[in-house]
PDB file of C-alpha atoms in Angstrom:
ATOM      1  CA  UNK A   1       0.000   0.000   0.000  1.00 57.00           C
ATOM      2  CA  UNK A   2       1.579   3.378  -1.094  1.00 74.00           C
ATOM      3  CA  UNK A   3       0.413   5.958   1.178  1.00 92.00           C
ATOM      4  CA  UNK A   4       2.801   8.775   0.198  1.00 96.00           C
ATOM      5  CA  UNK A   5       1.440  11.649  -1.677  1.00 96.00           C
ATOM      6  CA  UNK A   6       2.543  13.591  -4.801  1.00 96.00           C
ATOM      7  CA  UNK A   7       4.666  16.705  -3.100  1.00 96.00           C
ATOM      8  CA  UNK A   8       2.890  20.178  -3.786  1.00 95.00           C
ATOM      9  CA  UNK A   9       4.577  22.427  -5.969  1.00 93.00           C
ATOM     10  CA  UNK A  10       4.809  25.778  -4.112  1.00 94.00           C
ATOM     11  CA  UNK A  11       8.222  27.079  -5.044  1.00 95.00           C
ATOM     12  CA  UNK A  12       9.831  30.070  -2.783  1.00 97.00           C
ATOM     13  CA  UNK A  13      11.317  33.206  -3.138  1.00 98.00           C
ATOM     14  CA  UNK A  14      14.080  34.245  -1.311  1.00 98.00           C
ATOM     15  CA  UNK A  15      15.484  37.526  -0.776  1.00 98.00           C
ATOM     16  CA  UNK A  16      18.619  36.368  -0.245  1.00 98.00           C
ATOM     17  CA  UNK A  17      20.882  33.460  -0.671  1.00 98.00           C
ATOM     18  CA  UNK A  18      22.768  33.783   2.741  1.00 98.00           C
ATOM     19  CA  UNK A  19      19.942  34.227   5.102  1.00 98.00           C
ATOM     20  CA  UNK A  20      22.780  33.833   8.389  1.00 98.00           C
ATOM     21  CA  UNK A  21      26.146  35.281   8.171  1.00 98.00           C
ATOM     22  CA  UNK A  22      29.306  33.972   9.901  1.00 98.00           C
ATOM     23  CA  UNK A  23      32.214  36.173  11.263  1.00 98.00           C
ATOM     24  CA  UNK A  24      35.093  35.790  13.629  1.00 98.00           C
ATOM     25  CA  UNK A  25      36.663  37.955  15.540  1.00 98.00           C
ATOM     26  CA  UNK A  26      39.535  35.941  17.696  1.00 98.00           C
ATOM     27  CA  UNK A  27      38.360  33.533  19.516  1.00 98.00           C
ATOM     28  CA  UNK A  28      34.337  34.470  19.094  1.00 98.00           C
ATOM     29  CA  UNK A  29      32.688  33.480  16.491  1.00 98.00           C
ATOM     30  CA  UNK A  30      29.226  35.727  15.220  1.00 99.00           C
ATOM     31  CA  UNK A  31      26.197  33.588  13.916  1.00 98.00           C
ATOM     32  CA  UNK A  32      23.715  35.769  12.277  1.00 98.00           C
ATOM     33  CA  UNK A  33      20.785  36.085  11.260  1.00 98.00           C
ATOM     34  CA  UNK A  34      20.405  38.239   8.111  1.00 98.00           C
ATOM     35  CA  UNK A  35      16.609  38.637   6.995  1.00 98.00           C
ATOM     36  CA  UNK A  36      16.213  41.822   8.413  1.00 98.00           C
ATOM     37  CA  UNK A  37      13.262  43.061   5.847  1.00 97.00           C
ATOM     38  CA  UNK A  38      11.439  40.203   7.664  1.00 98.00           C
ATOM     39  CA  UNK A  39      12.365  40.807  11.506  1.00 98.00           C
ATOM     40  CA  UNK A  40      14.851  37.327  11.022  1.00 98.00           C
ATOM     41  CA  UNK A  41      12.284  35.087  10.589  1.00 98.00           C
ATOM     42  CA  UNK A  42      12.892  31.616  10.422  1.00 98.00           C
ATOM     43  CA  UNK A  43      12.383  29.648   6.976  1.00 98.00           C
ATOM     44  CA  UNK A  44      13.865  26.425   6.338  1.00 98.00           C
ATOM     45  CA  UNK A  45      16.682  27.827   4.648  1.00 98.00           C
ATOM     46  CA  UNK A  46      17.887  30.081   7.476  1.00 98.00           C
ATOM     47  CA  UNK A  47      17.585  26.910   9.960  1.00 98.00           C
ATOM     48  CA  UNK A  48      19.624  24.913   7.876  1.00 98.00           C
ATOM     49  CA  UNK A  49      21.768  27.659   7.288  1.00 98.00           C
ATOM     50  CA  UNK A  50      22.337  28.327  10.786  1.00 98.00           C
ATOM     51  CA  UNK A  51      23.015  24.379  11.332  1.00 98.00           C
ATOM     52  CA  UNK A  52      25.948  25.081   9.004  1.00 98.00           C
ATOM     53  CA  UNK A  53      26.796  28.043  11.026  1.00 98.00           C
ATOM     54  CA  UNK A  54      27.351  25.974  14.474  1.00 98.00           C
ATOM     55  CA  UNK A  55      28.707  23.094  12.776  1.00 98.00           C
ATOM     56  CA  UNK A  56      31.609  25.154  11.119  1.00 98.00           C
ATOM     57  CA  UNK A  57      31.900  26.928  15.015  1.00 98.00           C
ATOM     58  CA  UNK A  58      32.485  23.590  16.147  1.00 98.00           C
ATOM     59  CA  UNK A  59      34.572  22.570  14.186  1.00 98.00           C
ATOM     60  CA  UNK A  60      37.149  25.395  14.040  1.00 98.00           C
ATOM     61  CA  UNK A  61      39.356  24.925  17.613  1.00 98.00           C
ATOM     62  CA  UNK A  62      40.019  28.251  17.410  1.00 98.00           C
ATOM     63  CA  UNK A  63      36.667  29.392  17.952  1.00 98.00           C
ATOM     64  CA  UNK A  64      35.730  29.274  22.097  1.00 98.00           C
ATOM     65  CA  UNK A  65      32.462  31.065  22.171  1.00 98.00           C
ATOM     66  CA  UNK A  66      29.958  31.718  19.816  1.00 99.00           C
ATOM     67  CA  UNK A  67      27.621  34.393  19.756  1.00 99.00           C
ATOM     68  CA  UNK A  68      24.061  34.635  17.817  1.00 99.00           C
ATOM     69  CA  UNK A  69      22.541  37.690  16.643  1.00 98.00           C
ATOM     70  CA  UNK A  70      19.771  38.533  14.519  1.00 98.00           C
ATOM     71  CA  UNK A  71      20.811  41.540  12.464  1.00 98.00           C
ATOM     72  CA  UNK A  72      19.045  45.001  12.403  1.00 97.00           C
ATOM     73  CA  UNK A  73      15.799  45.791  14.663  1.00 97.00           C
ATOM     74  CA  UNK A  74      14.500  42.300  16.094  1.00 98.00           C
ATOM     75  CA  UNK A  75      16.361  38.953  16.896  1.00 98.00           C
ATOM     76  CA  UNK A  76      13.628  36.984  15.338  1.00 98.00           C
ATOM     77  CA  UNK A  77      10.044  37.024  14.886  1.00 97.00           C
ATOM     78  CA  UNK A  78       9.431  33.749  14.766  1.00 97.00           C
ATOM     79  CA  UNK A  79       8.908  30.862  12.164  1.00 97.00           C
ATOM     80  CA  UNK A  80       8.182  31.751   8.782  1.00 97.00           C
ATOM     81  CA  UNK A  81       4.496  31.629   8.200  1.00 96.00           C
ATOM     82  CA  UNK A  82       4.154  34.479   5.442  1.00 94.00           C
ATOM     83  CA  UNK A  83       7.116  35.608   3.862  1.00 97.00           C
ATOM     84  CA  UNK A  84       7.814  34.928  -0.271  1.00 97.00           C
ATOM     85  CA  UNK A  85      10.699  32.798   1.247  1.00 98.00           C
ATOM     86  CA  UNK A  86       8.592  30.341   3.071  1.00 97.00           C
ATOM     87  CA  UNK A  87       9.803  26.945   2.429  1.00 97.00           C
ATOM     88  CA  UNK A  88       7.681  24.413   4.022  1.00 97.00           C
ATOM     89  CA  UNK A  89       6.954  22.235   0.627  1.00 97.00           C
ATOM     90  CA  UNK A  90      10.509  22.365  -0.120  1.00 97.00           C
ATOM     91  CA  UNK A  91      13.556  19.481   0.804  1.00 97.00           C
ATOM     92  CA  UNK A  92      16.593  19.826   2.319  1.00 97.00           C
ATOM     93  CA  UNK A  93      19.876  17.892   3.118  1.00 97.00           C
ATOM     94  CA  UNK A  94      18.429  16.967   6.471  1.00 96.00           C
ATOM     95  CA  UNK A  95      21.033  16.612   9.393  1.00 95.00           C
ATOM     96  CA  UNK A  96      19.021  14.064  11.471  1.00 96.00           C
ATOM     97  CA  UNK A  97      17.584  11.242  10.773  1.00 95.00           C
ATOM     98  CA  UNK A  98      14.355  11.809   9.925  1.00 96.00           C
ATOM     99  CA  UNK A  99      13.245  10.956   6.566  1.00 97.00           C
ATOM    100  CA  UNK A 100      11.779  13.620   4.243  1.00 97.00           C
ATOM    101  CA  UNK A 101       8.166  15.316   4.771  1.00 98.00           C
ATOM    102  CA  UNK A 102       7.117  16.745   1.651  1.00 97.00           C
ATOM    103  CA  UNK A 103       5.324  13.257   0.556  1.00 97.00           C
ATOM    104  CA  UNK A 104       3.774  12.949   3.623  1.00 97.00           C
ATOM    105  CA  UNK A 105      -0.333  12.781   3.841  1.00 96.00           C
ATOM    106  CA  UNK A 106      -2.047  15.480   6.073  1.00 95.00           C
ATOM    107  CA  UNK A 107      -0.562  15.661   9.778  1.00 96.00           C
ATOM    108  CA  UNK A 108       2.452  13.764   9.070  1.00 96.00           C
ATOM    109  CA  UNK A 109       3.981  16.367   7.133  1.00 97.00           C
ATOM    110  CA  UNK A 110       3.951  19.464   9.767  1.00 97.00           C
ATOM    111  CA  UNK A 111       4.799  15.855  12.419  1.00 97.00           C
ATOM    112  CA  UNK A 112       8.137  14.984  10.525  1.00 97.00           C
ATOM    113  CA  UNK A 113       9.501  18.331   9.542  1.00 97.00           C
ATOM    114  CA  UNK A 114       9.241  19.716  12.685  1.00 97.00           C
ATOM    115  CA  UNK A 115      11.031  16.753  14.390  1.00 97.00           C
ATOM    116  CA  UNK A 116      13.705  18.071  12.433  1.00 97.00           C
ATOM    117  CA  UNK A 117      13.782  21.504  11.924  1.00 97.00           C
ATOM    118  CA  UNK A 118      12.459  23.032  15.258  1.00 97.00           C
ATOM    119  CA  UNK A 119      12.940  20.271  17.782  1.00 97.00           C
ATOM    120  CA  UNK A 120      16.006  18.338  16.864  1.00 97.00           C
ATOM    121  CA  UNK A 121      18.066  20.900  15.901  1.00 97.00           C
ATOM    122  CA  UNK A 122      16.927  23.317  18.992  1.00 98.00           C
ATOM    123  CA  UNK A 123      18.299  20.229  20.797  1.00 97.00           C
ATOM    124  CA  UNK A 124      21.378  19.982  18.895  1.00 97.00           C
ATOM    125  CA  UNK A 125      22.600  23.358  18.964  1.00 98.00           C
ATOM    126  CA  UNK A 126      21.511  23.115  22.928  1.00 98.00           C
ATOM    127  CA  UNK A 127      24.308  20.488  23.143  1.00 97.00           C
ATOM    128  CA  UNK A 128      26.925  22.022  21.373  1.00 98.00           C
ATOM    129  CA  UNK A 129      30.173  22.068  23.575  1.00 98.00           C
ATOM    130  CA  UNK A 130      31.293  25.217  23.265  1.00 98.00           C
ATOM    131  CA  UNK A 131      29.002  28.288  25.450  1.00 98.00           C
ATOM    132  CA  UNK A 132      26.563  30.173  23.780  1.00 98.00           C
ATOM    133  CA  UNK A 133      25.347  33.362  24.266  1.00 99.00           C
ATOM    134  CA  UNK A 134      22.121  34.895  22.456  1.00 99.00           C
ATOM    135  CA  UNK A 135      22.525  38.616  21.704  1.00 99.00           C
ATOM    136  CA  UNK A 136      18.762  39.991  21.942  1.00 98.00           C
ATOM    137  CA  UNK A 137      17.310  43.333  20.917  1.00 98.00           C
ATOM    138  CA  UNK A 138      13.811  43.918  19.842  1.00 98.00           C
ATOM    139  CA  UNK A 139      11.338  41.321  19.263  1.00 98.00           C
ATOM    140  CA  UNK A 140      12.223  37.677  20.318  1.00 98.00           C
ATOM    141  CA  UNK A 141       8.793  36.067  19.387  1.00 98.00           C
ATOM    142  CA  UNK A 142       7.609  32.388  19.528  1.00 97.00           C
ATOM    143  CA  UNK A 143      10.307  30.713  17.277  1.00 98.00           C
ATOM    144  CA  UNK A 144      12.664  33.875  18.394  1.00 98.00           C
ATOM    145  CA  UNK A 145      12.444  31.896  21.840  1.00 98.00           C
ATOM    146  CA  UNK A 146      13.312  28.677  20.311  1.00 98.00           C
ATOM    147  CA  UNK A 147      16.658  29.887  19.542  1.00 98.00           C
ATOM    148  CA  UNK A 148      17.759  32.133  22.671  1.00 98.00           C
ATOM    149  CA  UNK A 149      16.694  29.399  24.590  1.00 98.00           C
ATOM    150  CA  UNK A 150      19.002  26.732  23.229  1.00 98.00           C
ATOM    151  CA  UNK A 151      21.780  29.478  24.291  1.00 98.00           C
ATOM    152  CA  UNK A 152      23.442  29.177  27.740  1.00 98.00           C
ATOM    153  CA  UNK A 153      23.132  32.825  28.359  1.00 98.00           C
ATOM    154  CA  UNK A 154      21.032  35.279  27.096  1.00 99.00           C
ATOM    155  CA  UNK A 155      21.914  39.278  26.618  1.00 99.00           C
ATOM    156  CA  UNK A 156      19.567  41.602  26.311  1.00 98.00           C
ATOM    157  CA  UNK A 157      18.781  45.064  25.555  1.00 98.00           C
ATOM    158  CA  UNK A 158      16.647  47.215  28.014  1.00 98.00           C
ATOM    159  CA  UNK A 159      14.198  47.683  24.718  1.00 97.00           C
ATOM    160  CA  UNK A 160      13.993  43.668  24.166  1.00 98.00           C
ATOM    161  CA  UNK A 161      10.572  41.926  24.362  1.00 98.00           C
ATOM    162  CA  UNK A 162       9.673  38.171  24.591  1.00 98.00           C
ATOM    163  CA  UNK A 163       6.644  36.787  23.522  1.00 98.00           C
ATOM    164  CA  UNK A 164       4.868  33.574  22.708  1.00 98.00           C
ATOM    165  CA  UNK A 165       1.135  34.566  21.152  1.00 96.00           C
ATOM    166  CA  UNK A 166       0.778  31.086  19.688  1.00 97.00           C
ATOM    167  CA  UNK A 167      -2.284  30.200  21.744  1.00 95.00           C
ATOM    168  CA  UNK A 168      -4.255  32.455  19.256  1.00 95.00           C
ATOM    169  CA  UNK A 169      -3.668  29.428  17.352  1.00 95.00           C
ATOM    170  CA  UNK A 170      -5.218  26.903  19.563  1.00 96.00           C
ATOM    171  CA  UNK A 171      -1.295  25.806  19.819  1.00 96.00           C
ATOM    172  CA  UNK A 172      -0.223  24.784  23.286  1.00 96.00           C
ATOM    173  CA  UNK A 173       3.221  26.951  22.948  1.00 96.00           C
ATOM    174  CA  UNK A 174       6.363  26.424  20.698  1.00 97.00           C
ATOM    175  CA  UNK A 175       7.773  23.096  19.554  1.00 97.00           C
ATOM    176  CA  UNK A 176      10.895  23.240  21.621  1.00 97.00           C
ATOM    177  CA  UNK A 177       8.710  23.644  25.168  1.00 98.00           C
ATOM    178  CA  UNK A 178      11.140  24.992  27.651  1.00 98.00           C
ATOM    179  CA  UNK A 179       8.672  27.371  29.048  1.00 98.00           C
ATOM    180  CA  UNK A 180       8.263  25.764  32.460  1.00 97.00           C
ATOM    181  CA  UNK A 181      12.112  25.903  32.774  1.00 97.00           C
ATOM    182  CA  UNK A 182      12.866  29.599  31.659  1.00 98.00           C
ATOM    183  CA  UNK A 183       9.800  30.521  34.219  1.00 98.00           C
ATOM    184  CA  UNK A 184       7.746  30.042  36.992  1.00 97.00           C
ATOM    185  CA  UNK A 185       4.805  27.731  36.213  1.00 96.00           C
ATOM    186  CA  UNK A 186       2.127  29.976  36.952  1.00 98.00           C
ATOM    187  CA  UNK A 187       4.130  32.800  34.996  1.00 98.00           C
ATOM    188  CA  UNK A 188       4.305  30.573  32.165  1.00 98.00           C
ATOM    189  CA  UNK A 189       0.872  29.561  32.062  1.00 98.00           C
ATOM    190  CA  UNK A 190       0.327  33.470  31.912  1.00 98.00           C
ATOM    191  CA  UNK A 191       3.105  33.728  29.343  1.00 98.00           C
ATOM    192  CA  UNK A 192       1.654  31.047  27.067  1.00 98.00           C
ATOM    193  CA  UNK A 193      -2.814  32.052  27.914  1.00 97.00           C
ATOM    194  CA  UNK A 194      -2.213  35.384  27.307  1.00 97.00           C
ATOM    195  CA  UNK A 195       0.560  35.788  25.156  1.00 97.00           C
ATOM    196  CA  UNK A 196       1.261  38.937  25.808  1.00 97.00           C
ATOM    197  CA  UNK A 197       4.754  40.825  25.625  1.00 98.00           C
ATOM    198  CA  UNK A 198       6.922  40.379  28.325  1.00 98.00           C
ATOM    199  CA  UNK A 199       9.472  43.095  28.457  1.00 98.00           C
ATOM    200  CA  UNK A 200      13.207  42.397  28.652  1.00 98.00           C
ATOM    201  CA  UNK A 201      13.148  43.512  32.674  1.00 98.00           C
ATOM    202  CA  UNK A 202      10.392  41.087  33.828  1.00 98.00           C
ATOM    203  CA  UNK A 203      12.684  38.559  31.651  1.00 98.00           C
ATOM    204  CA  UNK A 204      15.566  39.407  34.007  1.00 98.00           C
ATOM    205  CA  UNK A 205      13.383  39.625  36.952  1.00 98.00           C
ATOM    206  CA  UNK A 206      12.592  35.826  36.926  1.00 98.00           C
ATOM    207  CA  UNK A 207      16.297  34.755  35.441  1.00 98.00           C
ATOM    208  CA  UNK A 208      15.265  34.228  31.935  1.00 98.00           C
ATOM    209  CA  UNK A 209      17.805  36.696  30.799  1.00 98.00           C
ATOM    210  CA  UNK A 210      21.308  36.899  32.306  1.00 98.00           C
ATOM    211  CA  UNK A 211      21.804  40.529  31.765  1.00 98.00           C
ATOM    212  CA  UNK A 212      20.469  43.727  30.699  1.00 98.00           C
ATOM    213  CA  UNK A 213      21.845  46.708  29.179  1.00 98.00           C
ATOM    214  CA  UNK A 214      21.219  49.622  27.172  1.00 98.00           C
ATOM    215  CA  UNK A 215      20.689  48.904  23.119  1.00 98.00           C
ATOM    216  CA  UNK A 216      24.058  50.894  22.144  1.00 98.00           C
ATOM    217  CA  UNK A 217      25.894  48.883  24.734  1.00 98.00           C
ATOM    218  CA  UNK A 218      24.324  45.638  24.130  1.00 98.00           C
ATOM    219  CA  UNK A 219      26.888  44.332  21.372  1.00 98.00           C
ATOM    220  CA  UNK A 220      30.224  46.045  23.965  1.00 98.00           C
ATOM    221  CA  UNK A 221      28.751  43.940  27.175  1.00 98.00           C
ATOM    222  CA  UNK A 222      27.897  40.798  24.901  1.00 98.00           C
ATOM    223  CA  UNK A 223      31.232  41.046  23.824  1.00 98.00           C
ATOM    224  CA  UNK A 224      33.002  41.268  26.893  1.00 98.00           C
ATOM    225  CA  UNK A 225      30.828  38.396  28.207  1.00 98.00           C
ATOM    226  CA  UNK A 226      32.450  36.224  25.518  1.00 98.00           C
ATOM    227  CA  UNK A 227      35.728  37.566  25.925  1.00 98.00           C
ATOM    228  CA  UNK A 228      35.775  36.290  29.497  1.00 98.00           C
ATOM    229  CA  UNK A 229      34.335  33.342  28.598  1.00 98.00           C
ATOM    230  CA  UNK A 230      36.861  32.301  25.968  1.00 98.00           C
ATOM    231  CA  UNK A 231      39.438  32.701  28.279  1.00 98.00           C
ATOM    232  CA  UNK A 232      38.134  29.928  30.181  1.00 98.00           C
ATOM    233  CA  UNK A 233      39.426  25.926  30.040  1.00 98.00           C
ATOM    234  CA  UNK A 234      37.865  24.705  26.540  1.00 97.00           C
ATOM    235  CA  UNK A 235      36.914  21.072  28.350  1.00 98.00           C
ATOM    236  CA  UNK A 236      35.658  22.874  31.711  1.00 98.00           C
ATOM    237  CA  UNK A 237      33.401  25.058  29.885  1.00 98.00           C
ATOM    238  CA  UNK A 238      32.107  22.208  27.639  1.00 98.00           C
ATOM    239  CA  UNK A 239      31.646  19.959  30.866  1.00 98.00           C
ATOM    240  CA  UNK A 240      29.824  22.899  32.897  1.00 98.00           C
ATOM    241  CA  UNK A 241      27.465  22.857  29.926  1.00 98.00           C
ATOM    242  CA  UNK A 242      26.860  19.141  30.384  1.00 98.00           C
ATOM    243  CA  UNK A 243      26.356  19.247  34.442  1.00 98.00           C
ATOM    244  CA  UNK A 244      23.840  21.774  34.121  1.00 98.00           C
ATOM    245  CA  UNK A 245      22.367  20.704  31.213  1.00 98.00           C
ATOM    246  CA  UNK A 246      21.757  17.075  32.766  1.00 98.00           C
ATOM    247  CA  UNK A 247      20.297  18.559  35.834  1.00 98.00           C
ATOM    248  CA  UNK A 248      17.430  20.428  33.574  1.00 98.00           C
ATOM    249  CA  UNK A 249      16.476  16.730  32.036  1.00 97.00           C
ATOM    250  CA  UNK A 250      16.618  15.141  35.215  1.00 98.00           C
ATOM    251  CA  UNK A 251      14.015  17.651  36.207  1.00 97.00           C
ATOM    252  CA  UNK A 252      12.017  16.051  33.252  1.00 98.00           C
ATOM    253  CA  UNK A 253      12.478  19.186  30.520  1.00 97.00           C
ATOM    254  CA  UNK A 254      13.174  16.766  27.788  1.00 96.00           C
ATOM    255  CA  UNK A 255      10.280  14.173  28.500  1.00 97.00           C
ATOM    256  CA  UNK A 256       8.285  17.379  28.885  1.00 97.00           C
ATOM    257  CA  UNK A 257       9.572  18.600  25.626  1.00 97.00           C
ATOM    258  CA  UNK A 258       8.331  15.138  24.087  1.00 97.00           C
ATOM    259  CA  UNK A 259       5.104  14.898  25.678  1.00 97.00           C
ATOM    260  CA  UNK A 260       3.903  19.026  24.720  1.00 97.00           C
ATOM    261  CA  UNK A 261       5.306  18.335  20.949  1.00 97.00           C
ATOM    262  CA  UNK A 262       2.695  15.800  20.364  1.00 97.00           C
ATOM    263  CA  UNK A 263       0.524  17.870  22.179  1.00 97.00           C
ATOM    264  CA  UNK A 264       1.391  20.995  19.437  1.00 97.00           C
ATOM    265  CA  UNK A 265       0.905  18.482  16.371  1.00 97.00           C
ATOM    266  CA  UNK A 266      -2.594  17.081  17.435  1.00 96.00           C
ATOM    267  CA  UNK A 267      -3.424  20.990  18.048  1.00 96.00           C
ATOM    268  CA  UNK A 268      -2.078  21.660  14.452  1.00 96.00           C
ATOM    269  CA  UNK A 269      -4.059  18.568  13.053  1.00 95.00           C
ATOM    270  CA  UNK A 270      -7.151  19.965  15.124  1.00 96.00           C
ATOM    271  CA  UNK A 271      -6.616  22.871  13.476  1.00 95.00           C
ATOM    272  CA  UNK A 272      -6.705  21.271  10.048  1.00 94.00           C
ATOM    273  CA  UNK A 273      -9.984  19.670  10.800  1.00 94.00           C
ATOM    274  CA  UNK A 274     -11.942  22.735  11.901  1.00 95.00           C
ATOM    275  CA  UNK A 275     -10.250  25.580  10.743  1.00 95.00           C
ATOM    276  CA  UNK A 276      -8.619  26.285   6.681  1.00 93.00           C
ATOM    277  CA  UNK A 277      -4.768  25.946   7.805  1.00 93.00           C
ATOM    278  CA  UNK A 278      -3.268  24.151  10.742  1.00 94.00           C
ATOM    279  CA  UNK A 279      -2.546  27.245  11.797  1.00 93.00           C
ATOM    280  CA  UNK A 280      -6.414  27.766  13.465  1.00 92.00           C
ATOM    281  CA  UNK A 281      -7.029  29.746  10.249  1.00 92.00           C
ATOM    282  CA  UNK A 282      -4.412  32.432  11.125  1.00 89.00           C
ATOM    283  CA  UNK A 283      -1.850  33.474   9.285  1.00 89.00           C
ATOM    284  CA  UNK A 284       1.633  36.232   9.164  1.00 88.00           C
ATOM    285  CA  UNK A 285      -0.945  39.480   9.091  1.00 90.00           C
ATOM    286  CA  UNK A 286      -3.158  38.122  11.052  1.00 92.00           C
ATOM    287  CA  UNK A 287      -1.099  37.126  13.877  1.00 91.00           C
ATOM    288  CA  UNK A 288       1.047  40.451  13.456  1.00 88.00           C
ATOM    289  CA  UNK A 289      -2.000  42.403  13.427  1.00 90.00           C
ATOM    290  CA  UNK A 290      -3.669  41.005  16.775  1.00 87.00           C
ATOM    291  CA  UNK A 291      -0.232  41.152  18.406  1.00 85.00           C
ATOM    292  CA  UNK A 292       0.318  45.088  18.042  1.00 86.00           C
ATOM    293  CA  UNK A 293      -3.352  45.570  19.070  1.00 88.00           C
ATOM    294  CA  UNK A 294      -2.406  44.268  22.152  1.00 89.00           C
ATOM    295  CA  UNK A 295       0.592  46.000  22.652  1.00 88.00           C
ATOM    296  CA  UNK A 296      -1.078  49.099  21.853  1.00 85.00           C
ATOM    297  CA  UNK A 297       1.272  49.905  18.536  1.00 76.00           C
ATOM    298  CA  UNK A 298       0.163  52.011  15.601  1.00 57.00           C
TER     299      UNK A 298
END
């Protein structure tokens, strides 16, 4: 019985061909994120590119710390669910081993890419053995979260927001579910019901974010921060990350993580059922357009 399906022909347009940039300076090396015309967000192409990004980090022993950045006035908005660049009908040269979505029937599809593209490779860059900082001004939204979260310490700018307004969606929170680690529960039950912007000081307030500085400082203090850092025994630093990082799943936060993605993928496939996307019928305007009503913004 073939239960595959033909793959839909949607073919993307993207703005650019290096959606991340890599730079070194000494020992540090800059992972960014270079769709700045769409607030960084987060197509296939940009995942994969930032993959490559971490890998080649990793794989350079010169490099101690590496830094990621989303370039001009947000980190990242979030996954891609609008932009001429959005891939999700399109293969890759996957890095896990998951097999390819874009024959799969209804749910299965949105199920298997997102094994790979949000989930496993959140959890791949969480592991990688040199520290990680996330550099974060502006808007760090839903899939922005994703990605400062995998970092071991986040920097942020006074201005900085994080948000996670996926519940408009029917959708339990992000695929990579560290919400009830970054915060209090009842905080993140708040976080995730509401989804409301939480400024950069409440972040720092309940230890989501290590530090806080002015915008025109941010990139000087995030520097410094891995200056220090790189400074410090390679195999110390890469064990630290493993000590800590084994305390978190003893807690349970990768079980958890299991248990809320197939909670997010039967909301998606609800969605599908009773609404016209698996998206609960929302899409990019729609979603921006609710979330500066709420916050108020012309």
């Amino acid at each position: 019985m073939n239960d595959l399906v033909e793959p839909k022909t949607v073919q993307p347009t993207y703005e650019t061909d290096t959606p991340v940039r890599y730079e070194t300076e000494g020992p540090i090396a800059w992972v960014i994120m270079d769709r700045p015309k769409y607030n960084n967000a987060q197509n296939s192409q940009m995942t994969y590119a930032l993959d490559a990004a971490f890998r080649r980090a990793v794989d350079d022993d010169s490099i101690r710390v590496i830094v990621l950045k989303g370039e001009g006035k947000h980190f990242s908005a979030g996954h891609d669910i609008g932009t001429p660049g959005r891939d999700l009908h399109s293969s890759f040269d996957r890095k896990l081993l998951y097999p390819d979505h874009v024959n799969k029937p209804a749910a299965e599809l949105l199920y298997t890419r997102e094994q790979e593209v949000y989930l496993g490779m959140c959890r791949r860059w969480r592991d990688v053995p040199k520290p990680t900082i996330a550099m974060v001004q502006g808007a760090c939204v839903a899939g922005g979260l994703m990605l400062a979260w995998v970092c071991d310490l986040i920097i942020a700018s006074e201005d900085a927001f994080f948000q996670d307004p996926v519940g408009r969606m029917g959708i339990p929170g992000v695929e990579y579910f560290a919400h009830g680690f970054e915060l209090p529960p009842r905080i993140a039950k708040e976080f995730i019901l509401l989804g409301e912007r939480m400024p950069a000081k409440r972040a720092y307030d309940f230890g989501m974010v290590n530090r806080l500085v002015p915008r025109d400082r941010l990139e000087e203090e995030v520097r410094a921060v891995a200056t220090e850092l790189a400074s410090r025994p390679r195999l110390g630093s890469w064990l630290t990350k493993q000590a800590l990082n084994h305390v978190e799943d003893l807690r349970g936060k990768r079980t958890a993580m299991d248990a809320v993605f197939h909670m997010h993928h039967f909301a998606h496939a609800q969605s599908d059922l009773t609404s016209s996307n698996s998206l609960g019928g929302l899409d990019a305007k729609s979603m921006a357009s609710a979330n500066k009503a709420q916050a108020k913004e012309g």
